Short mmCIF file of C-alpha atoms in Angstrom, two decimals:
data_model
loop_
_atom_site.label_atom_id
_atom_site.label_comp_id
_atom_site.label_asym_id
_atom_site.label_seq_id
_atom_site.Cartn_x
_atom_site.Cartn_y
_atom_site.Cartn_z
CA UNK P 1 -0.19 -0.16 0.29
CA UNK P 2 1.49 3.70 -0.73
CA UNK P 3 0.01 7.04 -0.16
CA UNK P 4 -0.03 6.45 3.63
CA UNK P 5 -0.35 9.60 5.08
CA UNK P 6 -1.73 11.41 8.44
CA UNK P 7 -3.37 8.33 9.26
CA UNK P 8 -3.82 7.23 13.12
CA UNK P 9 -4.98 4.38 14.32
CA UNK P 10 -4.22 4.40 18.37
CA UNK P 11 -7.41 2.38 18.68
CA UNK P 12 -6.44 -1.03 20.65
CA UNK P 13 -7.21 -3.82 18.39
CA UNK P 14 -8.59 -6.40 20.16
CA UNK P 15 -10.26 -5.67 23.94
CA UNK P 16 -7.04 -7.44 25.84
CA UNK P 17 -8.29 -7.59 29.57
CA UNK P 18 -5.37 -9.46 30.47
CA UNK P 19 -2.10 -10.45 28.72
CA UNK P 20 -0.75 -13.74 29.30
CA UNK P 21 2.80 -14.03 31.27
CA UNK P 22 5.72 -13.85 28.24
CA UNK P 23 7.90 -16.44 28.46
CA UNK P 24 11.55 -16.21 29.86
CA UNK P 25 13.77 -15.38 27.41
CA UNK P 26 16.55 -17.73 28.15
CA UNK P 27 14.62 -21.08 27.84
CA UNK P 28 10.70 -20.51 25.93
CA UNK P 29 12.30 -17.48 23.63
CA UNK P 30 15.15 -18.88 22.17
CA UNK P 31 12.95 -21.79 20.61
CA UNK P 32 11.06 -20.03 19.28
CA UNK P 33 10.46 -20.64 16.32
CA UNK P 34 12.71 -19.43 13.44
CA UNK P 35 12.23 -19.61 9.23
CA UNK P 36 15.11 -20.29 8.02
CA UNK P 37 18.16 -17.86 6.58
CA UNK P 38 17.11 -16.59 2.89
CA UNK P 39 20.12 -17.12 0.40
CA UNK P 40 22.22 -13.92 0.26
CA UNK P 41 20.57 -12.39 -3.09
CA UNK P 42 19.16 -9.36 -3.49
CA UNK P 43 19.56 -6.43 -1.03
CA UNK P 44 21.30 -9.24 0.89
CA UNK P 45 23.84 -9.40 -1.30
CA UNK P 46 25.68 -6.32 -0.37
CA UNK P 47 26.01 -9.05 3.80
CA UNK P 48 28.72 -10.73 1.87
CA UNK P 49 31.30 -8.10 0.67
CA UNK P 50 30.29 -6.23 3.59
CA UNK P 51 31.64 -9.49 5.25
CA UNK P 52 35.30 -10.23 2.98
CA UNK P 53 35.67 -5.80 3.08
CA UNK P 54 35.79 -6.57 7.04
CA UNK P 55 40.18 -7.20 8.18
CA UNK P 56 40.91 -9.59 11.50
CA UNK P 57 43.88 -7.10 12.98
CA UNK P 58 47.71 -9.29 12.57
CA UNK P 59 49.15 -9.50 15.53
CA UNK P 60 52.77 -10.46 15.86
CA UNK P 61 52.80 -13.97 17.32
CA UNK P 62 55.05 -12.74 20.55
CA UNK P 63 53.10 -12.20 24.09
CA UNK P 64 54.02 -10.48 26.90
CA UNK P 65 52.66 -11.99 29.86
CA UNK P 66 51.90 -9.92 32.84
CA UNK P 67 53.15 -11.69 35.20
CA UNK P 68 55.83 -11.96 34.07
CA UNK P 69 56.00 -7.92 34.59
CA UNK P 70 55.56 -8.68 38.16
CA UNK P 71 52.06 -8.78 38.12
CA UNK P 72 50.59 -11.61 40.49
CA UNK P 73 46.79 -11.73 40.21
CA UNK P 74 46.09 -11.35 43.88
CA UNK P 75 43.21 -7.97 43.74
CA UNK P 76 46.95 -5.80 44.23
CA UNK P 77 46.74 -2.73 41.78
CA UNK P 78 48.18 -4.14 38.04
CA UNK P 79 49.00 -0.60 36.18
CA UNK P 80 52.23 -0.58 36.58
CA UNK P 81 52.29 -3.64 34.91
CA UNK P 82 49.46 -3.61 32.23
CA UNK P 83 51.89 -0.34 31.84
CA UNK P 84 54.99 -1.44 31.08
CA UNK P 85 53.49 -4.53 29.28
CA UNK P 86 52.20 -2.32 26.48
CA UNK P 87 55.79 -0.45 25.78
CA UNK P 88 56.95 -3.65 25.18
CA UNK P 89 54.82 -4.92 23.15
CA UNK P 90 55.57 -1.10 21.70
CA UNK P 91 58.10 -1.19 21.08
CA UNK P 92 58.73 -5.07 20.12
CA UNK P 93 56.62 -4.52 17.27
CA UNK P 94 53.29 -5.50 18.26
CA UNK P 95 51.76 -9.04 20.50
CA UNK P 96 49.45 -9.57 22.37
CA UNK P 97 49.04 -8.47 26.36
CA UNK P 98 48.78 -12.03 27.67
CA UNK P 99 46.13 -11.75 31.69
CA UNK P 100 46.94 -15.01 33.19
CA UNK P 101 43.91 -16.41 35.61
CA UNK P 102 44.22 -13.89 38.51
CA UNK P 103 42.36 -10.70 39.34
CA UNK P 104 44.51 -7.55 38.77
CA UNK P 105 42.46 -4.01 39.17
CA UNK P 106 43.98 -0.99 37.53
CA UNK P 107 43.63 2.11 36.12
CA UNK P 108 42.73 2.72 31.81
CA UNK P 109 44.82 0.81 29.49
CA UNK P 110 45.55 1.96 26.75
CA UNK P 111 46.60 -0.18 23.14
CA UNK P 112 49.00 0.54 20.60
CA UNK P 113 49.15 -0.51 17.08
CA UNK P 114 49.53 -4.29 16.70
CA UNK P 115 48.87 -4.92 19.96
CA UNK P 116 45.90 -7.45 21.63
CA UNK P 117 45.07 -7.59 25.42
CA UNK P 118 44.04 -11.39 26.38
CA UNK P 119 41.73 -11.41 29.67
CA UNK P 120 42.26 -15.14 29.64
CA UNK P 121 39.48 -17.71 31.23
CA UNK P 122 39.74 -17.16 35.25
CA UNK P 123 41.24 -13.53 34.61
CA UNK P 124 38.95 -10.61 35.76
CA UNK P 125 40.59 -6.67 35.62
CA UNK P 126 38.49 -4.72 37.70
CA UNK P 127 39.09 -0.36 37.11
CA UNK P 128 38.96 1.41 39.36
CA UNK P 129 36.75 3.39 39.77
CA UNK P 130 38.88 6.71 40.50
CA UNK P 131 38.36 9.38 37.88
CA UNK P 132 42.00 11.20 37.98
CA UNK P 133 43.33 8.14 36.98
CA UNK P 134 42.24 8.47 34.16
CA UNK P 135 43.72 12.41 33.66
CA UNK P 136 45.21 13.33 31.61
CA UNK P 137 42.45 13.97 28.70
CA UNK P 138 42.45 12.04 25.19
CA UNK P 139 39.86 12.81 22.08
CA UNK P 140 37.23 10.92 23.25
CA UNK P 141 33.16 11.00 21.59
CA UNK P 142 31.03 11.99 24.24
CA UNK P 143 26.82 12.20 23.42
CA UNK P 144 28.36 12.32 19.70
CA UNK P 145 30.42 15.44 20.22
CA UNK P 146 34.12 15.19 20.21
CA UNK P 147 35.67 16.47 22.88
CA UNK P 148 39.15 16.50 24.91
CA UNK P 149 37.46 14.65 28.21
CA UNK P 150 37.91 11.37 30.75
CA UNK P 151 40.09 8.64 29.41
CA UNK P 152 38.49 5.67 28.39
CA UNK P 153 39.17 2.93 30.23
CA UNK P 154 40.28 0.65 27.54
CA UNK P 155 41.67 2.75 24.47
CA UNK P 156 43.44 3.00 21.61
CA UNK P 157 43.93 6.23 19.34
CA UNK P 158 44.78 5.47 15.66
CA UNK P 159 46.28 2.70 16.07
CA UNK P 160 46.25 0.31 13.51
CA UNK P 161 45.59 -3.35 14.27
CA UNK P 162 44.19 -3.27 18.11
CA UNK P 163 42.89 -6.25 19.51
CA UNK P 164 40.72 -7.29 22.66
CA UNK P 165 40.12 -11.01 23.02
CA UNK P 166 39.54 -13.93 26.14
CA UNK P 167 37.03 -15.41 28.04
CA UNK P 168 37.15 -13.20 30.88
CA UNK P 169 35.84 -10.54 33.46
CA UNK P 170 36.48 -7.62 32.13
CA UNK P 171 34.63 -4.58 35.36
CA UNK P 172 34.99 -1.22 34.50
CA UNK P 173 34.47 -0.38 37.90
CA UNK P 174 30.76 1.89 37.91
CA UNK P 175 27.43 1.51 40.79
CA UNK P 176 25.18 3.53 42.26
CA UNK P 177 28.04 5.28 44.76
CA UNK P 178 30.67 5.71 41.80
CA UNK P 179 30.67 6.62 37.91
CA UNK P 180 27.14 6.47 38.26
CA UNK P 181 25.58 9.32 40.14
CA UNK P 182 27.10 11.55 37.57
CA UNK P 183 24.43 11.51 35.54
CA UNK P 184 22.27 12.99 38.09
CA UNK P 185 18.54 11.50 39.09
CA UNK P 186 18.24 8.82 36.72
CA UNK P 187 16.19 5.70 37.37
CA UNK P 188 18.90 3.12 37.62
CA UNK P 189 19.63 4.69 40.65
CA UNK P 190 18.01 4.90 44.40
CA UNK P 191 20.29 7.17 46.01
CA UNK P 192 20.78 9.26 42.42
CA UNK P 193 20.38 13.13 42.86
CA UNK P 194 20.44 17.18 40.29
CA UNK P 195 22.18 17.77 43.29
CA UNK P 196 25.84 17.80 43.58
CA UNK P 197 28.02 17.50 40.99
CA UNK P 198 26.47 15.84 37.52
CA UNK P 199 27.25 15.98 33.78
CA UNK P 200 24.96 18.50 32.87
CA UNK P 201 26.18 22.22 33.64
CA UNK P 202 29.62 20.28 31.44
CA UNK P 203 27.29 18.97 29.09
CA UNK P 204 25.02 21.94 28.21
CA UNK P 205 28.50 23.60 27.86
CA UNK P 206 29.72 21.05 25.43
CA UNK P 207 27.09 20.91 23.07
CA UNK P 208 27.70 24.38 23.04
CA UNK P 209 30.73 24.59 22.08
CA UNK P 210 29.68 22.42 19.63
CA UNK P 211 27.46 23.98 17.91
CA UNK P 212 30.30 26.61 18.16
CA UNK P 213 32.64 24.85 16.75
CA UNK P 214 35.30 25.69 19.20
CA UNK P 215 37.38 23.32 18.20
CA UNK P 216 38.19 19.78 19.57
CA UNK P 217 41.51 20.43 21.24
CA UNK P 218 39.95 23.89 22.76
CA UNK P 219 37.00 21.89 24.41
CA UNK P 220 38.34 20.36 27.98
CA UNK P 221 36.25 18.78 29.95
CA UNK P 222 38.34 16.41 32.02
CA UNK P 223 38.55 16.94 35.38
CA UNK P 224 35.09 19.00 37.18
CA UNK P 225 33.09 18.16 34.02
CA UNK P 226 31.66 14.92 35.14
CA UNK P 227 31.36 13.73 31.56
CA UNK P 228 31.66 9.81 32.29
CA UNK P 229 33.78 7.68 29.73
CA UNK P 230 32.97 4.33 27.86
CA UNK P 231 34.62 1.45 29.48
CA UNK P 232 36.25 0.68 25.47
CA UNK P 233 36.39 2.46 22.73
CA UNK P 234 38.86 2.58 19.79
CA UNK P 235 38.89 5.67 18.20
CA UNK P 236 39.99 6.07 14.82
CA UNK P 237 41.68 2.77 14.86
CA UNK P 238 42.32 0.38 11.52
CA UNK P 239 41.34 -3.67 11.76
CA UNK P 240 39.72 -3.81 15.28
CA UNK P 241 38.83 -6.97 17.25
CA UNK P 242 36.86 -7.10 20.67
CA UNK P 243 35.93 -10.90 21.35
CA UNK P 244 34.91 -13.74 24.09
CA UNK P 245 35.10 -11.27 27.07
CA UNK P 246 32.39 -10.06 29.19
CA UNK P 247 32.16 -6.44 30.36
CA UNK P 248 29.98 -5.66 33.04
CA UNK P 249 29.73 -2.11 35.39
CA UNK P 250 30.55 0.48 32.94
CA UNK P 251 30.12 4.15 33.40
CA UNK P 252 28.79 4.84 29.69
CA UNK P 253 28.47 2.95 27.10
CA UNK P 254 30.32 -0.11 27.33
CA UNK P 255 32.04 -0.93 23.80
CA UNK P 256 31.98 1.60 21.67
CA UNK P 257 34.13 1.97 18.65
CA UNK P 258 34.62 5.67 16.47
CA UNK P 259 35.77 6.68 13.06
CA UNK P 260 36.59 3.20 12.26
CA UNK P 261 37.02 0.95 9.88
CA UNK P 262 36.52 -3.46 10.34
CA UNK P 263 34.91 -3.85 13.11
CA UNK P 264 34.19 -6.78 13.86
CA UNK P 265 32.04 -7.72 17.51
CA UNK P 266 31.58 -11.13 18.55
CA UNK P 267 30.88 -13.67 21.35
CA UNK P 268 31.02 -11.10 24.10
CA UNK P 269 28.65 -9.59 26.91
CA UNK P 270 27.37 -6.77 28.01
CA UNK P 271 25.92 -6.68 30.95
CA UNK P 272 25.37 -3.41 32.64
CA UNK P 273 22.54 -2.24 33.75
CA UNK P 274 23.70 1.92 34.83
CA UNK P 275 22.46 5.34 33.30
CA UNK P 276 23.17 4.54 29.00
CA UNK P 277 25.12 1.17 29.87
CA UNK P 278 24.33 0.54 25.67
CA UNK P 279 25.60 -2.32 25.08
CA UNK P 280 27.65 -1.85 21.52
CA UNK P 281 27.84 1.64 19.96
CA UNK P 282 29.25 1.71 16.70
CA UNK P 283 29.54 5.73 15.71
CA UNK P 284 30.80 7.08 12.01
CA UNK P 285 32.24 3.70 11.43
CA UNK P 286 32.40 1.29 7.67
CA UNK P 287 32.52 -2.45 8.05
CA UNK P 288 31.37 -4.09 11.22
CA UNK P 289 30.24 -7.25 12.32
CA UNK P 290 28.28 -8.07 15.43
CA UNK P 291 27.76 -11.34 15.99
CA UNK P 292 26.61 -14.55 18.46
CA UNK P 293 26.76 -11.57 21.70
CA UNK P 294 25.11 -11.61 24.69
CA UNK P 295 23.43 -7.68 25.14
CA UNK P 296 21.56 -7.74 28.60
CA UNK P 297 22.12 -4.23 30.01
CA UNK P 298 20.49 -0.67 31.07
CA UNK P 299 20.30 1.45 27.59
CA UNK P 300 20.13 0.03 24.26
CA UNK P 301 21.89 -2.81 22.93
CA UNK P 302 22.91 -2.62 19.24
CA UNK P 303 22.72 1.64 19.04
CA UNK P 304 24.33 2.29 16.05
CA UNK P 305 25.35 6.42 16.02
CA UNK P 306 27.52 9.11 13.92
CA UNK P 307 27.29 11.93 15.58
CA UNK P 308 25.50 14.58 17.68
CA UNK P 309 24.10 18.32 15.45
CA UNK P 310 26.18 20.93 14.18
CA UNK P 311 29.08 18.22 15.24
CA UNK P 312 28.43 15.36 13.42
CA UNK P 313 27.45 17.53 10.67
CA UNK P 314 31.51 18.71 10.56
CA UNK P 315 32.65 14.93 10.74
CA UNK P 316 30.46 14.32 8.19
CA UNK P 317 30.60 10.27 8.50
CA UNK P 318 28.17 7.74 8.30
CA UNK P 319 27.63 4.29 9.89
CA UNK P 320 28.30 2.52 6.99
CA UNK P 321 27.73 -1.49 6.05
CA UNK P 322 26.54 -3.22 9.54
CA UNK P 323 26.06 -6.67 10.18
CA UNK P 324 23.83 -7.84 13.24
CA UNK P 325 23.98 -12.13 13.47
CA UNK P 326 23.21 -14.01 15.92
CA UNK P 327 22.49 -11.89 18.86
CA UNK P 328 20.55 -11.88 21.91
CA UNK P 329 19.32 -8.60 23.24
CA UNK P 330 17.68 -9.05 26.98
CA UNK P 331 17.23 -6.03 28.82
CA UNK P 332 17.15 -2.79 27.30
CA UNK P 333 15.49 0.41 26.14
CA UNK P 334 16.09 -0.77 22.81
CA UNK P 335 17.13 -4.59 20.15
CA UNK P 336 18.49 -2.22 17.57
CA UNK P 337 18.22 1.10 18.25
CA UNK P 338 19.46 3.85 15.67
CA UNK P 339 20.05 6.82 16.85
CA UNK P 340 19.91 9.42 18.75
CA UNK P 341 23.53 10.84 17.70
CA UNK P 342 23.25 9.93 13.76
CA UNK P 343 23.75 13.43 12.38
CA UNK P 344 26.16 11.73 10.06
CA UNK P 345 23.95 9.27 8.15
CA UNK P 346 23.01 5.60 8.17
CA UNK P 347 23.10 3.32 5.18
CA UNK P 348 23.05 -0.87 4.82
CA UNK P 349 23.07 -1.98 7.97
CA UNK P 350 21.57 -6.71 8.09
CA UNK P 351 20.77 -8.06 10.87
CA UNK P 352 19.05 -11.45 10.79
CA UNK P 353 18.94 -14.13 13.19
CA UNK P 354 18.30 -12.73 16.82
CA UNK P 355 16.73 -13.70 19.66
CA UNK P 356 14.81 -10.41 21.87
CA UNK P 357 13.20 -10.17 25.11
CA UNK P 358 12.95 -8.90 28.43
CA UNK P 359 9.62 -7.93 30.42
CA UNK P 360 12.41 -5.10 30.48
CA UNK P 361 13.31 -4.82 26.87
CA UNK P 362 11.45 -1.20 25.52
CA UNK P 363 11.43 -1.74 22.29
CA UNK P 364 12.12 -4.63 19.66
CA UNK P 365 13.69 -2.08 16.32
CA UNK P 366 14.11 1.67 16.56
CA UNK P 367 14.89 4.51 14.91
CA UNK P 368 14.93 8.14 16.93
CA UNK P 369 16.33 11.30 15.99
CA UNK P 370 14.31 14.66 14.99
CA UNK P 371 14.72 17.77 13.18
CA UNK P 372 17.65 19.13 15.28
CA UNK P 373 20.30 15.53 14.86
CA UNK P 374 18.24 14.79 10.61
CA UNK P 375 20.46 12.29 8.92
CA UNK P 376 20.41 10.44 6.54
CA UNK P 377 19.26 6.87 7.38
CA UNK P 378 18.07 4.13 4.50
CA UNK P 379 18.90 0.74 3.19
CA UNK P 380 18.09 -0.96 6.69
CA UNK P 381 17.42 -4.51 6.32
CA UNK P 382 15.90 -7.25 9.47
CA UNK P 383 15.00 -10.50 9.04
CA UNK P 384 14.45 -13.26 10.80
CA UNK P 385 13.89 -11.15 13.57
CA UNK P 386 12.36 -13.54 16.87
CA UNK P 387 10.93 -11.26 19.77
CA UNK P 388 9.44 -12.63 23.16
CA UNK P 389 8.04 -9.68 25.19
CA UNK P 390 8.60 -6.94 24.18
CA UNK P 391 6.96 -2.82 24.16
CA UNK P 392 6.97 -1.41 21.16
CA UNK P 393 8.03 -4.11 18.07
CA UNK P 394 8.63 -1.44 15.59
CA UNK P 395 9.42 1.64 15.82
CA UNK P 396 10.37 5.04 13.99
CA UNK P 397 10.14 8.61 15.85
CA UNK P 398 11.15 11.67 14.17
CA UNK P 399 9.45 13.91 17.40
CA UNK P 400 12.62 12.48 19.73
CA UNK P 401 13.97 15.13 22.69
CA UNK P 402 13.78 18.15 20.33
CA UNK P 403 10.97 16.83 17.87
CA UNK P 404 10.03 19.75 15.63
CA UNK P 405 12.75 22.33 16.92
CA UNK P 406 15.23 22.86 14.42
CA UNK P 407 16.00 22.62 10.83
CA UNK P 408 17.70 19.26 9.80
CA UNK P 409 14.24 16.88 8.88
CA UNK P 410 15.30 13.90 8.80
CA UNK P 411 15.55 11.68 5.02
CA UNK P 412 14.48 8.39 6.18
CA UNK P 413 13.91 5.45 3.40
CA UNK P 414 14.19 2.05 2.91
CA UNK P 415 13.27 0.18 5.51
CA UNK P 416 13.11 -3.43 5.33
CA UNK P 417 11.59 -6.19 7.81
CA UNK P 418 11.28 -9.72 7.31
CA UNK P 419 9.63 -12.69 9.74
CA UNK P 420 9.72 -11.37 12.17
CA UNK P 421 8.17 -12.87 15.44
CA UNK P 422 6.41 -11.81 18.31
CA UNK P 423 5.14 -13.04 20.91
CA UNK P 424 3.96 -10.29 23.40
CA UNK P 425 3.78 -6.55 23.19
CA UNK P 426 2.05 -3.50 24.45
CA UNK P 427 1.99 -2.45 21.51
CA UNK P 428 2.47 -2.59 17.34
CA UNK P 429 4.28 0.50 15.82
CA UNK P 430 5.00 3.94 17.76
CA UNK P 431 6.53 5.07 13.25
CA UNK P 432 6.11 8.86 12.99
CA UNK P 433 7.59 11.07 10.13
CA UNK P 434 7.19 15.11 9.65
CA UNK P 435 4.76 15.89 6.70
CA UNK P 436 7.06 17.87 5.25
CA UNK P 437 9.56 15.00 5.76
CA UNK P 438 7.34 11.58 5.58
CA UNK P 439 9.12 8.36 6.18
CA UNK P 440 9.44 6.34 2.69
CA UNK P 441 9.49 2.92 1.89
CA UNK P 442 8.51 1.29 4.64
CA UNK P 443 7.74 -3.03 4.09
CA UNK P 444 6.95 -5.49 6.33
CA UNK P 445 6.23 -8.95 5.32
CA UNK P 446 5.46 -11.81 6.43
CA UNK P 447 5.54 -11.87 10.07
CA UNK P 448 3.79 -12.34 12.56
CA UNK P 449 3.16 -9.78 15.92
CA UNK P 450 0.49 -12.84 18.47
CA UNK P 451 0.35 -10.49 21.13
CA UNK P 452 -1.02 -7.14 21.01
CA UNK P 453 -2.59 -4.88 23.16
CA UNK P 454 -2.45 -1.86 20.39
CA UNK P 455 -1.66 -1.08 16.43
CA UNK P 456 0.09 2.22 18.02
CA UNK P 457 0.30 4.44 15.52
CA UNK P 458 1.37 4.73 11.99
CA UNK P 459 2.16 8.53 10.69
CA UNK P 460 2.92 10.42 7.87
CA UNK P 461 4.93 7.51 5.63
CA UNK P 462 4.83 6.95 1.93
CA UNK P 463 5.00 4.07 0.12
CA UNK P 464 4.04 2.07 3.18
CA UNK P 465 4.09 -2.02 2.12
CA UNK P 466 2.81 -4.67 4.42
CA UNK P 467 2.44 -8.04 3.00
CA UNK P 468 1.29 -11.54 4.94
CA UNK P 469 1.40 -10.07 8.18
CA UNK P 470 -0.49 -10.59 11.03
CA UNK P 471 -1.64 -8.71 14.31
CA UNK P 472 -4.07 -10.57 17.12
CA UNK P 473 -4.25 -14.05 15.40
CA UNK P 474 -5.92 -11.55 12.01
CA UNK P 475 -4.54 -10.03 8.71
CA UNK P 476 -3.62 -7.07 9.45
CA UNK P 477 -3.94 -4.55 6.41
CA UNK P 478 -3.74 -0.31 6.69
CA UNK P 479 -6.84 1.12 5.68
#
C-alpha cells in the first residue's frame, strides 16, 4: 500500500482484559521457531561483500604475560604492570598482552598498533573507580560530540590492528556510589540526585561549544566536568577485534568504536545496568560485524550512531555496512537502535537471526532522530527476528527529544522487515515522520505479532507496504 499519510490508528485492536505473561528469555524464547535463513541475494547480496571487506587484526605471534612484569593476580593494583607490558609490546612491534587467571585492579589501559589485550579464562580486570586516574584528558567522543575528556577505560587512538579478546571478565567498577551518580537523577540508582556533582552543566557547555564550532582541542572536559567515560573505545582505528570477553558495570557506554574501519565484535557479553549503559555503539564506522553476542543492558543493546547535530555534520562520516547476526538482546531501551546521535547518517545495515526478549526491553527495532539531528538513514534490512516480550515492536520516531524544533529534517527511506515473530507486545508500531519529510518505503512482510495490546500509530509514511502480516491472529492491512 502506498500513500499512507496522516492516518492514526491508536485504537486498540482488541479489548485485551489480561495479557498472559511472556516466556522467560533464556529458555522458551530461544526455542521459538525461526524461518530458515534466506539466501544472500537481492539487497542481502551486499552482506558477503561487507564481510569480505572486514579485515581481522594481524597481531605478531609474541606474548607479554602480565605476571612476567611482576603482577601476581591477587587483587593488587596492576596499573604499572599493564603499562610496562604495553610499552614492551610497542617497542617489539606488537604482540599479545596476556592476562592470566587471577584478579587485577588497574587504571586505564591504552593499547597501541599491533597489540592485543587477551584476558584469559579465569582472569578478572577490575578498573579502579577513581576519576583522577583517567586523566590526562584524551580525544574522545561523548554523546556524539568530540572533546578532550576522561580516558575510556580501555582505549586506543589511531591504531592499526588492535584487539581485546579472551574468556575473562572486565569490570568497569561503576555502581550507584561511583561514576553513575554523575548522570544526575536517574531511574537506575535510588540515591541519585541532580544536586552536587553531575554532568548537567558540562553537557550543556559541550553542546554549546560544538554548536559554536570551538576547535576540539579547546573543548576541555576533564576534571570537574563529570562526563563519564565508556568502558571500551577504539577511536580512529583500523582492523579492530573485540571477542569473547564479558564486560560489566561500565561508567557509560560499554563498547564504543568511533571512526573505525573494519570492526568485528564477536561472542561478547555486555552486562551493565547503569544509566546510559548501551551495549555496543559503533559510531561513524565502516564495515562492522556484530555476531554471537549477548546484550543485557540499562540502555540500548546495539545503538548505531554517527555524531550529534552540528558536530556530527562537521565530521560528516556515516556508519555504513553493518552486519548484526545471531545475537541475543535482553534488558534494554531497544534491541537494534539507530540514533539518536545520527547526524552523519546510517546506511546499509543488515540484521538477521537475532532473538530479543525481556519484560525490561522497551523496543525491538528503533530509529530515533529529530529536526536537530537529521541524518540520511536508509537501506536498513531486518529478517528472521524472534521477539518474546517487548513494549513496542517497531519504532521510527522523528519526535525524539527536541522533536520538530530544528532545520535538519531526517531523510529516512527503504526500511525492510521480513520474517519477524513477536510473542507479546504492548504496542505493535510507533512510526511518526514529518508531513514535510515523510518516512519513505517502509516494508513489512511475512511477520507475526501474536499478542498486541494495540496497533499503535503510523503517521506520515509514503510507500508503506504490508504483505502477509498478522497481528493478534488476524491479517493486518492498514486502512
